[in-house]
XYZ file of C-alpha atoms in Angstrom:
575
model
C -22.253 -116.084 -41.805
C -24.463 -118.368 -39.710
C -24.315 -122.147 -39.652
C -27.112 -123.825 -37.733
C -27.363 -127.566 -37.093
C -28.572 -129.851 -34.318
C -30.394 -127.117 -32.452
C -27.200 -125.165 -31.756
C -26.068 -122.085 -33.615
C -22.470 -121.163 -34.359
C -21.831 -117.635 -35.567
C -18.801 -116.759 -37.619
C -18.053 -113.084 -36.891
C -17.672 -110.632 -39.722
C -14.000 -110.221 -38.828
C -13.275 -113.921 -39.375
C -12.456 -114.723 -42.971
C -14.121 -117.935 -44.117
C -12.256 -119.773 -46.863
C -13.733 -122.940 -48.330
C -11.381 -125.874 -47.633
C -9.791 -127.341 -50.739
C -8.417 -130.484 -49.102
C -5.975 -131.031 -46.285
C -4.310 -127.703 -45.691
C -0.608 -127.698 -44.906
C 0.575 -125.878 -41.809
C 2.249 -123.325 -44.071
C -1.175 -121.812 -44.802
C -1.684 -120.962 -41.124
C -0.431 -117.687 -39.686
C -0.451 -116.590 -36.049
C -0.862 -112.806 -35.890
C -0.134 -110.800 -32.738
C -3.307 -108.753 -32.233
C -2.631 -107.800 -28.604
C -2.512 -104.046 -29.122
C -5.348 -103.968 -31.659
C -7.459 -106.080 -29.307
C -7.093 -103.514 -26.515
C -5.033 -105.697 -24.194
C -2.450 -103.530 -22.427
C -1.523 -105.824 -19.544
C 2.063 -105.811 -18.250
C 3.038 -108.478 -15.721
C 4.490 -107.206 -12.441
C 7.069 -109.345 -10.627
C 7.637 -106.689 -7.964
C 11.377 -106.908 -8.657
C 13.473 -104.050 -7.252
C 16.973 -105.525 -7.243
C 16.755 -108.054 -4.406
C 16.307 -111.029 -6.757
C 13.635 -112.862 -4.760
C 12.920 -116.367 -6.059
C 9.194 -115.860 -6.937
C 10.148 -113.078 -9.353
C 11.529 -115.625 -11.802
C 8.375 -117.722 -12.060
C 5.914 -115.491 -13.878
C 2.144 -115.999 -13.807
C -0.425 -117.835 -15.880
C -3.476 -116.988 -17.947
C -6.895 -118.384 -18.770
C -9.668 -118.394 -21.307
C -13.001 -118.101 -19.519
C -16.511 -117.278 -20.710
C -17.240 -115.499 -17.444
C -20.505 -113.912 -18.611
C -21.704 -117.059 -20.476
C -22.398 -115.189 -23.699
C -20.672 -117.821 -25.847
C -17.457 -115.825 -26.370
C -14.166 -116.533 -24.650
C -12.915 -113.810 -22.334
C -9.338 -113.503 -21.050
C -7.955 -113.612 -17.511
C -4.331 -112.657 -16.812
C -2.835 -113.482 -13.415
C -0.436 -110.948 -11.935
C 2.119 -110.389 -9.195
C 2.456 -107.132 -7.284
C 5.021 -104.874 -5.641
C 6.607 -106.239 -2.467
C 5.018 -104.702 0.613
C 7.151 -102.419 2.780
C 10.243 -102.539 0.640
C 12.872 -100.199 2.078
C 13.387 -96.840 0.448
C 10.800 -97.288 -2.270
C 7.103 -97.060 -2.853
C 4.820 -99.135 -5.065
C 5.184 -97.915 -8.632
C 1.878 -96.270 -9.577
C 2.302 -97.209 -13.218
C 2.630 -100.906 -12.439
C -0.532 -102.920 -12.143
C -1.041 -104.610 -8.774
C -3.994 -106.850 -9.684
C -4.993 -109.519 -12.153
C -6.832 -108.463 -15.328
C -10.155 -109.687 -16.737
C -10.860 -108.692 -20.336
C -14.386 -109.100 -21.730
C -14.677 -110.237 -25.343
C -16.512 -107.588 -27.404
C -17.333 -110.096 -30.196
C -15.293 -108.127 -32.740
C -11.717 -109.213 -31.917
C -11.408 -106.498 -29.269
C -11.580 -106.724 -25.486
C -12.534 -104.404 -22.620
C -10.880 -104.432 -19.190
C -13.671 -105.220 -16.712
C -11.520 -106.234 -13.748
C -12.830 -103.633 -11.351
C -16.455 -104.003 -12.394
C -16.178 -107.778 -11.959
C -14.852 -107.428 -8.398
C -11.425 -108.871 -9.193
C -9.279 -105.760 -8.663
C -7.668 -107.252 -5.563
C -3.861 -107.050 -5.104
C -2.431 -110.591 -5.042
C 0.918 -112.160 -5.751
C -0.780 -114.601 -8.093
C 0.749 -117.560 -9.883
C -1.730 -119.988 -11.412
C -5.380 -120.149 -12.427
C -7.963 -122.877 -12.927
C -11.475 -122.271 -14.237
C -14.561 -124.431 -13.684
C -18.163 -124.317 -12.543
C -17.440 -125.933 -9.174
C -20.945 -125.325 -7.788
C -22.786 -126.471 -10.944
C -24.813 -123.272 -11.197
C -24.010 -122.569 -14.848
C -21.348 -119.867 -14.315
C -17.581 -120.525 -14.339
C -15.669 -119.855 -11.110
C -11.989 -118.984 -10.652
C -9.274 -120.485 -8.448
C -6.094 -118.405 -8.173
C -2.981 -119.989 -6.654
C -0.785 -117.452 -4.892
C 2.312 -116.901 -2.893
C 1.140 -117.394 0.731
C -2.649 -117.607 0.307
C -4.774 -118.894 -2.594
C -8.144 -117.377 -3.507
C -11.434 -118.862 -4.704
C -13.744 -116.471 -6.553
C -17.351 -117.538 -7.020
C -19.160 -116.288 -10.109
C -22.433 -114.638 -9.085
C -23.839 -115.012 -12.590
C -24.324 -111.266 -13.035
C -20.852 -110.416 -14.334
C -19.297 -110.157 -10.887
C -17.297 -112.409 -8.569
C -17.099 -112.709 -4.794
C -14.109 -113.947 -2.784
C -15.366 -116.965 -0.802
C -11.979 -118.438 0.080
C -12.469 -118.356 3.828
C -16.109 -119.459 3.941
C -15.373 -122.260 1.451
C -12.635 -123.651 3.711
C -9.779 -123.161 1.244
C -6.496 -122.718 3.098
C -3.215 -123.057 1.262
C -0.480 -120.933 2.881
C 2.200 -122.383 0.605
C 3.898 -121.256 -2.605
C 1.042 -122.203 -4.946
C 1.785 -122.715 -8.632
C -0.335 -124.714 -11.099
C -3.812 -125.893 -10.139
C -6.596 -127.973 -11.676
C -10.244 -128.842 -11.103
C -11.281 -132.493 -11.357
C -13.749 -134.920 -9.814
C -11.400 -137.429 -8.198
C -14.166 -139.409 -6.438
C -16.742 -139.063 -9.242
C -19.517 -137.713 -7.027
C -20.469 -134.986 -9.528
C -18.727 -132.197 -7.591
C -15.434 -130.744 -8.774
C -12.477 -130.933 -6.397
C -9.313 -128.870 -6.775
C -5.645 -129.885 -6.762
C -2.998 -127.240 -6.077
C 0.693 -127.773 -6.762
C 3.021 -126.122 -4.248
C 6.662 -125.248 -4.875
C 9.207 -124.544 -2.116
C 9.440 -123.128 1.417
C 10.356 -119.518 0.702
C 9.729 -116.222 2.471
C 11.437 -112.853 2.249
C 12.850 -113.504 5.724
C 14.408 -116.839 4.661
C 15.628 -115.627 1.264
C 19.178 -116.851 0.585
C 22.143 -115.235 -1.141
C 23.057 -117.099 -4.327
C 25.534 -116.010 -6.969
C 26.688 -116.988 -10.433
C 29.933 -115.001 -10.473
C 30.900 -115.164 -6.792
C 30.131 -111.501 -6.180
C 26.698 -110.394 -7.327
C 23.443 -111.871 -6.119
C 21.555 -114.052 -8.569
C 18.298 -115.923 -8.361
C 18.573 -119.126 -6.337
C 17.658 -122.493 -7.812
C 15.044 -124.660 -6.059
C 17.762 -126.890 -4.591
C 18.409 -124.074 -2.109
C 15.029 -124.469 -0.409
C 12.995 -127.333 1.108
C 10.019 -128.559 -0.871
C 6.326 -128.276 -0.073
C 3.457 -130.709 -0.227
C 0.708 -130.073 -2.738
C -2.928 -129.793 -1.672
C -6.118 -131.663 -2.564
C -9.393 -130.035 -1.541
C -12.515 -132.208 -1.736
C -15.735 -130.481 -2.708
C -18.400 -131.376 -0.125
C -21.160 -130.259 -2.502
C -22.492 -127.637 -0.081
C -20.182 -124.796 -1.066
C -17.339 -125.872 1.222
C -14.140 -127.855 0.757
C -12.130 -130.210 2.960
C -8.347 -130.571 2.825
C -7.907 -134.308 2.184
C -4.229 -134.187 1.144
C -3.103 -136.545 3.911
C -6.184 -138.790 3.769
C -5.838 -139.142 -0.008
C -2.099 -139.919 0.382
C -0.771 -137.204 -1.898
C 1.049 -135.350 0.879
C 4.786 -135.262 0.175
C 6.992 -132.459 1.500
C 9.881 -133.396 -0.784
C 7.962 -132.251 -3.865
C 8.754 -128.972 -5.621
C 5.824 -128.851 -7.992
C 5.287 -126.433 -10.857
C 2.911 -128.311 -13.143
C -0.126 -130.522 -12.675
C -2.060 -132.559 -15.205
C -5.113 -134.745 -14.623
C -5.496 -137.757 -16.916
C -6.535 -141.404 -16.772
C -3.162 -142.923 -17.600
C -4.198 -146.583 -17.157
C -7.700 -146.325 -18.628
C -9.507 -147.625 -15.563
C -12.059 -144.813 -15.551
C -10.574 -142.936 -12.574
C -8.659 -139.641 -12.977
C -4.991 -139.791 -12.000
C -2.648 -136.916 -11.129
C 0.692 -136.149 -12.740
C 2.839 -133.649 -10.883
C 5.847 -132.061 -12.611
C 8.574 -131.399 -10.034
C 11.507 -129.042 -10.374
C 14.787 -130.887 -9.569
C 12.804 -133.557 -7.690
C 11.318 -136.790 -9.072
C 8.045 -136.304 -10.933
C 5.039 -137.908 -9.258
C 2.244 -139.982 -10.762
C -0.594 -140.480 -8.305
C -2.723 -143.420 -9.414
C -6.341 -143.148 -8.300
C -7.350 -146.222 -6.271
C -11.041 -145.464 -6.694
C -11.614 -145.356 -2.928
C -10.632 -141.763 -2.221
C -6.919 -142.525 -2.026
C -3.977 -142.482 -4.422
C -0.750 -144.449 -4.735
C 2.421 -142.894 -6.146
C 3.738 -144.930 -9.134
C 5.961 -142.445 -10.969
C 9.116 -144.538 -10.752
C 7.336 -147.753 -11.716
C 5.779 -145.980 -14.686
C 9.155 -144.632 -15.841
C 8.384 -140.915 -15.575
C 9.965 -139.949 -12.245
C 13.414 -139.375 -13.787
C 14.827 -138.912 -17.265
C 16.563 -141.740 -19.106
C 19.822 -140.896 -17.307
C 18.153 -141.412 -13.945
C 18.214 -137.703 -13.109
C 15.367 -135.543 -11.849
C 14.890 -132.694 -14.312
C 13.790 -129.080 -13.913
C 10.230 -129.976 -14.918
C 7.673 -127.183 -15.210
C 4.859 -127.312 -17.769
C 2.885 -130.459 -18.493
C 0.056 -131.795 -20.665
C -1.454 -135.147 -21.604
C -3.220 -136.242 -24.775
C -3.613 -139.116 -27.217
C -1.382 -137.501 -29.839
C -0.818 -140.677 -31.887
C -4.372 -142.138 -31.703
C -3.167 -145.138 -29.731
C -6.141 -144.876 -27.393
C -3.822 -143.914 -24.519
C -2.858 -140.463 -23.297
C 0.843 -139.629 -23.388
C 2.725 -136.787 -21.694
C 4.731 -133.756 -22.774
C 6.867 -132.046 -20.108
C 8.754 -128.756 -20.312
C 12.201 -128.709 -18.697
C 15.117 -126.396 -17.882
C 17.689 -125.360 -20.485
C 20.179 -128.093 -21.355
C 17.374 -130.599 -20.717
C 15.268 -131.555 -23.697
C 11.497 -131.616 -23.733
C 10.097 -134.969 -22.568
C 7.560 -136.778 -24.742
C 6.576 -139.753 -22.641
C 4.688 -142.213 -24.820
C 2.127 -144.273 -22.925
C 2.841 -147.948 -23.549
C 0.015 -149.122 -21.288
C 1.787 -150.000 -18.035
C 4.745 -147.663 -18.408
C 6.059 -144.692 -20.414
C 9.006 -144.336 -22.796
C 10.525 -140.955 -23.622
C 10.124 -140.615 -27.386
C 11.399 -137.026 -27.589
C 14.590 -137.941 -29.504
C 12.916 -140.237 -32.018
C 10.002 -137.803 -32.365
C 12.570 -135.196 -33.430
C 11.774 -132.700 -30.688
C 14.697 -133.585 -28.390
C 17.653 -131.733 -29.901
C 15.473 -128.782 -30.900
C 14.601 -128.106 -27.261
C 17.972 -128.585 -25.562
C 18.864 -124.894 -25.273
C 15.422 -123.529 -24.435
C 13.889 -123.326 -20.977
C 10.251 -124.383 -21.304
C 7.543 -123.290 -18.902
C 4.160 -123.832 -20.595
C 3.571 -126.687 -23.022
C 0.498 -128.395 -24.425
C -0.995 -130.459 -27.226
C -3.433 -128.799 -29.636
C -4.362 -129.125 -33.324
C -3.488 -125.681 -34.659
C -4.109 -126.480 -38.351
C -7.108 -128.800 -37.831
C -5.587 -131.665 -39.796
C -6.731 -134.129 -37.131
C -3.310 -134.537 -35.508
C -2.325 -132.970 -32.186
C 0.655 -130.622 -32.390
C 2.836 -129.261 -29.544
C 3.323 -125.660 -28.418
C 5.831 -124.490 -25.799
C 6.424 -121.077 -24.209
C 10.106 -120.528 -23.431
C 12.245 -118.070 -21.508
C 15.099 -118.251 -19.028
C 15.024 -117.181 -15.376
C 18.366 -115.319 -15.330
C 18.510 -112.044 -17.233
C 22.268 -112.351 -17.797
C 22.422 -116.087 -18.507
C 24.192 -115.477 -21.849
C 27.251 -114.238 -19.923
C 27.526 -117.670 -18.318
C 26.268 -119.823 -21.214
C 26.835 -118.065 -24.515
C 24.361 -120.230 -26.438
C 21.490 -119.656 -24.001
C 19.470 -116.447 -24.011
C 17.027 -114.855 -21.556
C 14.291 -114.162 -24.117
C 13.582 -117.181 -26.296
C 11.191 -117.900 -29.184
C 8.413 -120.436 -28.618
C 8.400 -123.878 -30.196
C 5.574 -125.052 -32.432
C 5.961 -128.673 -33.447
C 3.712 -129.911 -36.240
C 2.589 -133.526 -35.902
C 3.267 -135.334 -39.164
C 0.576 -137.841 -38.269
C 2.323 -140.726 -40.011
C 5.344 -141.917 -38.056
C 5.171 -140.328 -34.608
C 7.516 -137.494 -35.507
C 7.147 -133.719 -35.405
C 8.546 -130.798 -37.393
C 9.440 -127.382 -35.937
C 7.303 -124.839 -37.812
C 7.373 -121.746 -35.575
C 9.274 -119.765 -38.185
C 6.774 -120.825 -40.854
C 3.581 -119.574 -39.206
C 4.439 -115.887 -39.247
C 7.132 -113.678 -37.777
C 4.967 -112.618 -34.824
C 4.985 -115.969 -33.063
C 8.695 -116.542 -33.681
C 9.848 -113.448 -31.781
C 11.904 -114.126 -28.619
C 9.996 -113.472 -25.385
C 10.449 -114.386 -21.728
C 7.575 -116.851 -21.918
C 5.793 -118.302 -18.906
C 2.085 -119.215 -19.036
C 0.156 -120.152 -22.180
C -3.330 -121.284 -23.131
C -5.411 -121.909 -26.249
C -8.934 -120.726 -26.978
C -11.159 -119.718 -29.884
C -11.608 -115.974 -29.337
C -13.489 -115.296 -32.585
C -15.615 -118.463 -32.752
C -14.219 -119.371 -36.165
C -13.347 -122.948 -35.218
C -9.555 -122.768 -34.840
C -7.366 -122.309 -31.782
C -5.887 -118.913 -30.952
C -3.012 -118.525 -28.475
C -2.517 -116.510 -25.298
C 1.004 -116.284 -23.829
C 2.261 -114.453 -20.740
C 5.768 -113.196 -20.084
C 7.716 -112.484 -16.920
C 7.657 -108.763 -16.052
C 6.442 -108.043 -19.571
C 3.349 -107.933 -21.784
C 0.898 -110.678 -22.519
C 0.536 -111.697 -26.175
C -2.659 -112.696 -27.979
C -2.031 -114.506 -31.267
C -4.959 -114.940 -33.640
C -4.956 -118.076 -35.780
C -5.517 -117.097 -39.401
C -6.140 -120.013 -41.734
C -6.475 -122.916 -39.318
C -10.149 -123.252 -40.192
C -9.450 -123.890 -43.861
C -9.734 -127.499 -42.829
C -13.031 -128.775 -41.490
C -13.778 -128.825 -37.753
C -16.317 -129.649 -35.113
C -16.509 -127.818 -31.797
C -18.135 -129.597 -28.854
C -19.385 -128.114 -25.610
C -20.553 -130.466 -22.865
C -23.314 -130.007 -20.317
C -23.154 -132.461 -17.447
C -26.154 -133.460 -15.365
C -25.161 -136.374 -13.168
C -21.525 -135.472 -13.809
C -20.095 -132.002 -13.153
C -21.700 -129.370 -15.336
C -18.560 -128.660 -17.413
C -18.056 -132.336 -18.224
C -14.479 -132.154 -16.904
C -13.032 -135.656 -17.076
C -15.289 -136.723 -19.964
C -13.720 -138.468 -22.952
C -14.937 -137.385 -26.392
C -14.386 -139.656 -29.394
C -15.028 -138.370 -32.906
C -15.077 -140.783 -35.855
C -14.905 -139.433 -39.410
C -13.063 -140.090 -42.644
C -9.972 -138.955 -40.711
C -10.326 -141.955 -38.375
C -11.071 -141.771 -34.651
C -9.767 -138.941 -32.480
C -10.051 -138.693 -28.700
C -9.952 -135.694 -26.380
C -10.419 -135.368 -22.629
C -12.099 -132.269 -21.225
C -9.730 -131.031 -18.549
C -8.855 -128.152 -16.296
C -5.289 -127.063 -15.679
C -2.243 -128.405 -17.570
C 0.241 -126.148 -19.403
C 1.943 -123.970 -16.750
C -0.231 -122.082 -14.266
C -2.827 -121.669 -17.029
C -6.248 -122.753 -18.242
C -7.335 -123.334 -21.841
C -10.884 -123.232 -23.173
C -13.000 -126.092 -21.830
C -14.723 -126.884 -25.119
C -13.106 -129.346 -27.528
C -12.297 -128.747 -31.195
C -11.587 -131.627 -33.558
C -9.965 -131.088 -36.948
C -11.796 -132.967 -39.679
C -9.355 -132.173 -42.459
C -10.427 -132.429 -46.086
C -13.938 -133.094 -47.281
C -15.544 -129.957 -48.683
C -16.562 -129.015 -52.200
C -16.928 -125.303 -52.994
C -20.342 -124.230 -54.288
C -21.012 -121.409 -56.685
C -20.842 -118.117 -54.848
C -24.400 -117.016 -54.257
C -24.419 -113.271 -53.790
C -21.451 -112.180 -51.658
C -21.338 -115.076 -49.189
C -18.788 -117.850 -49.846
C -20.207 -121.215 -48.940
C -19.379 -124.902 -49.085
C -21.208 -128.182 -49.372
C -20.101 -130.992 -47.054
C -18.968 -133.956 -49.116
C -18.911 -136.128 -45.998
C -20.215 -136.014 -42.457
C -18.893 -136.984 -39.044
C -19.989 -140.552 -38.600
C -20.151 -140.620 -34.830
C -19.493 -138.548 -31.728
C -19.321 -140.471 -28.476
C -19.013 -138.906 -25.024
C -18.080 -141.080 -22.054
C -18.994 -139.035 -18.980
C -17.325 -139.350 -15.560
C -20.570 -140.897 -14.313
C -20.169 -143.745 -16.802
C -23.083 -142.544 -18.934
C -22.389 -142.676 -22.682
C -23.968 -140.151 -25.048
C -23.744 -140.507 -28.824
C -24.520 -138.387 -31.877
C -24.413 -139.732 -35.408
C -24.204 -138.219 -38.871
C -23.143 -134.749 -37.721
C -22.299 -132.043 -40.227
C -18.930 -130.323 -39.676
C -18.005 -126.639 -39.289
C -20.291 -125.956 -36.372
C -20.471 -125.790 -32.612
C -22.705 -128.385 -30.989
C -23.786 -128.771 -27.401
C -24.063 -132.269 -25.987
C -26.000 -132.842 -22.799
C -25.467 -135.827 -20.529
C -28.252 -138.382 -20.715
C -30.041 -138.861 -17.418
C -32.275 -141.780 -16.385
């Protein structure tokens, strides 16, 4: 079925079932189905573990949705570790993959592994990924954070990538984790922020134990922290390390998550850094190329007990339509999820009153993010969970190694959420050793599908069946004066559902990258027509009143009276 409005065509594939909305659809009508095997994705993450219990083996790797060939369909990138070089008495296992994996979307809910053909079959101990068109040439590029040396892969625009790390001036010898593209100085060129973890090498690896005899994985307290990195895009294909100049250099940090958002609404992108057992950092953008750290003043450096948590995943969004972006942070087991509500000048942790506190006490959350899985116009919360110790249940009987995800449905009325993971199908509720996670629309049917990675295990692709029973609008931005992807732009959609706001952003979650387009749930508002032939159809009973895009450049672009259930492309106005 083809829907065509506003000069942009959205195609619903034959495999996507279209069901005319009959009003606001409850979350119970949505099912997440694990289609990994059927989709042809056979990736297994490789930690390199061979009994020595090296710290990086616990961390897992991330994933990304990327339309690498710009054909309008989201492809999948899975970051990977590799076998440890020169390990005594063993050889690399030939059956274990040593490289990342790029899967091309075949437009029929299946994927083809094109890693080698794309020039990405390079052994790396990878951690995180961020996707963006940093050179504004129309093709998305890839930043991979790694243990010891990050990589920047430039998209040639012909289905292949080239490693330009050295010529671009990227040098991060640290323990890279999450990363994100953003335009911190608003010059139209995307810069990149890389979170670094701790000072660890195989030579400095320490002996830690849970039972006094056998080696276990060390906690981050055992190692000194590392400063994160900020690379400024010069606009000529090269980058400059401005970490010290920009005042974000801090060697006490042990960062696992990074999120870019404008917390104080002054038009400049700020940086939130989730730190493991160290205070979280909030770097406020001064607008002059420098930042000031205000995490403690803002109330998000420590939890309400004044303790630094084991923070990992992170995301920001206006989940309650207050006009301000709040934060969700994934923490270690025995530490609840944080839901820091943005009060304007400071944050208050609303996790207990939002009814997600107790539900997350026993899980160890890596990835977490806001997304509207049932398109009812309210942002829900997803978390990927899994412990770092395989035998943790012997020490804490109520805590397990493999853990089911959390899916919290936003009630949209009183700021509270309901756990619905068990209600959206048995596939999603299965325990896994979750690490990275991202959302993307793999079948172009208007609702968000899920991609989740595990530590030393398979990736999982969950198709969203039924989310598009409610109305939706999908928006892709094309920057001119601003960066081409429109990263940092704020999109406001006004309909009968009220006004919703999204920010186009890179990074967030844990070491992962979600689709860069924005989908807004429009909820009810369709009347079924008589079935003409064999094609079910609907007649819009209302339209989207207004779409407003505030670009990083300050330019404002508007569209009015837009019909729902379509993908539209909005280009930045230029003088």
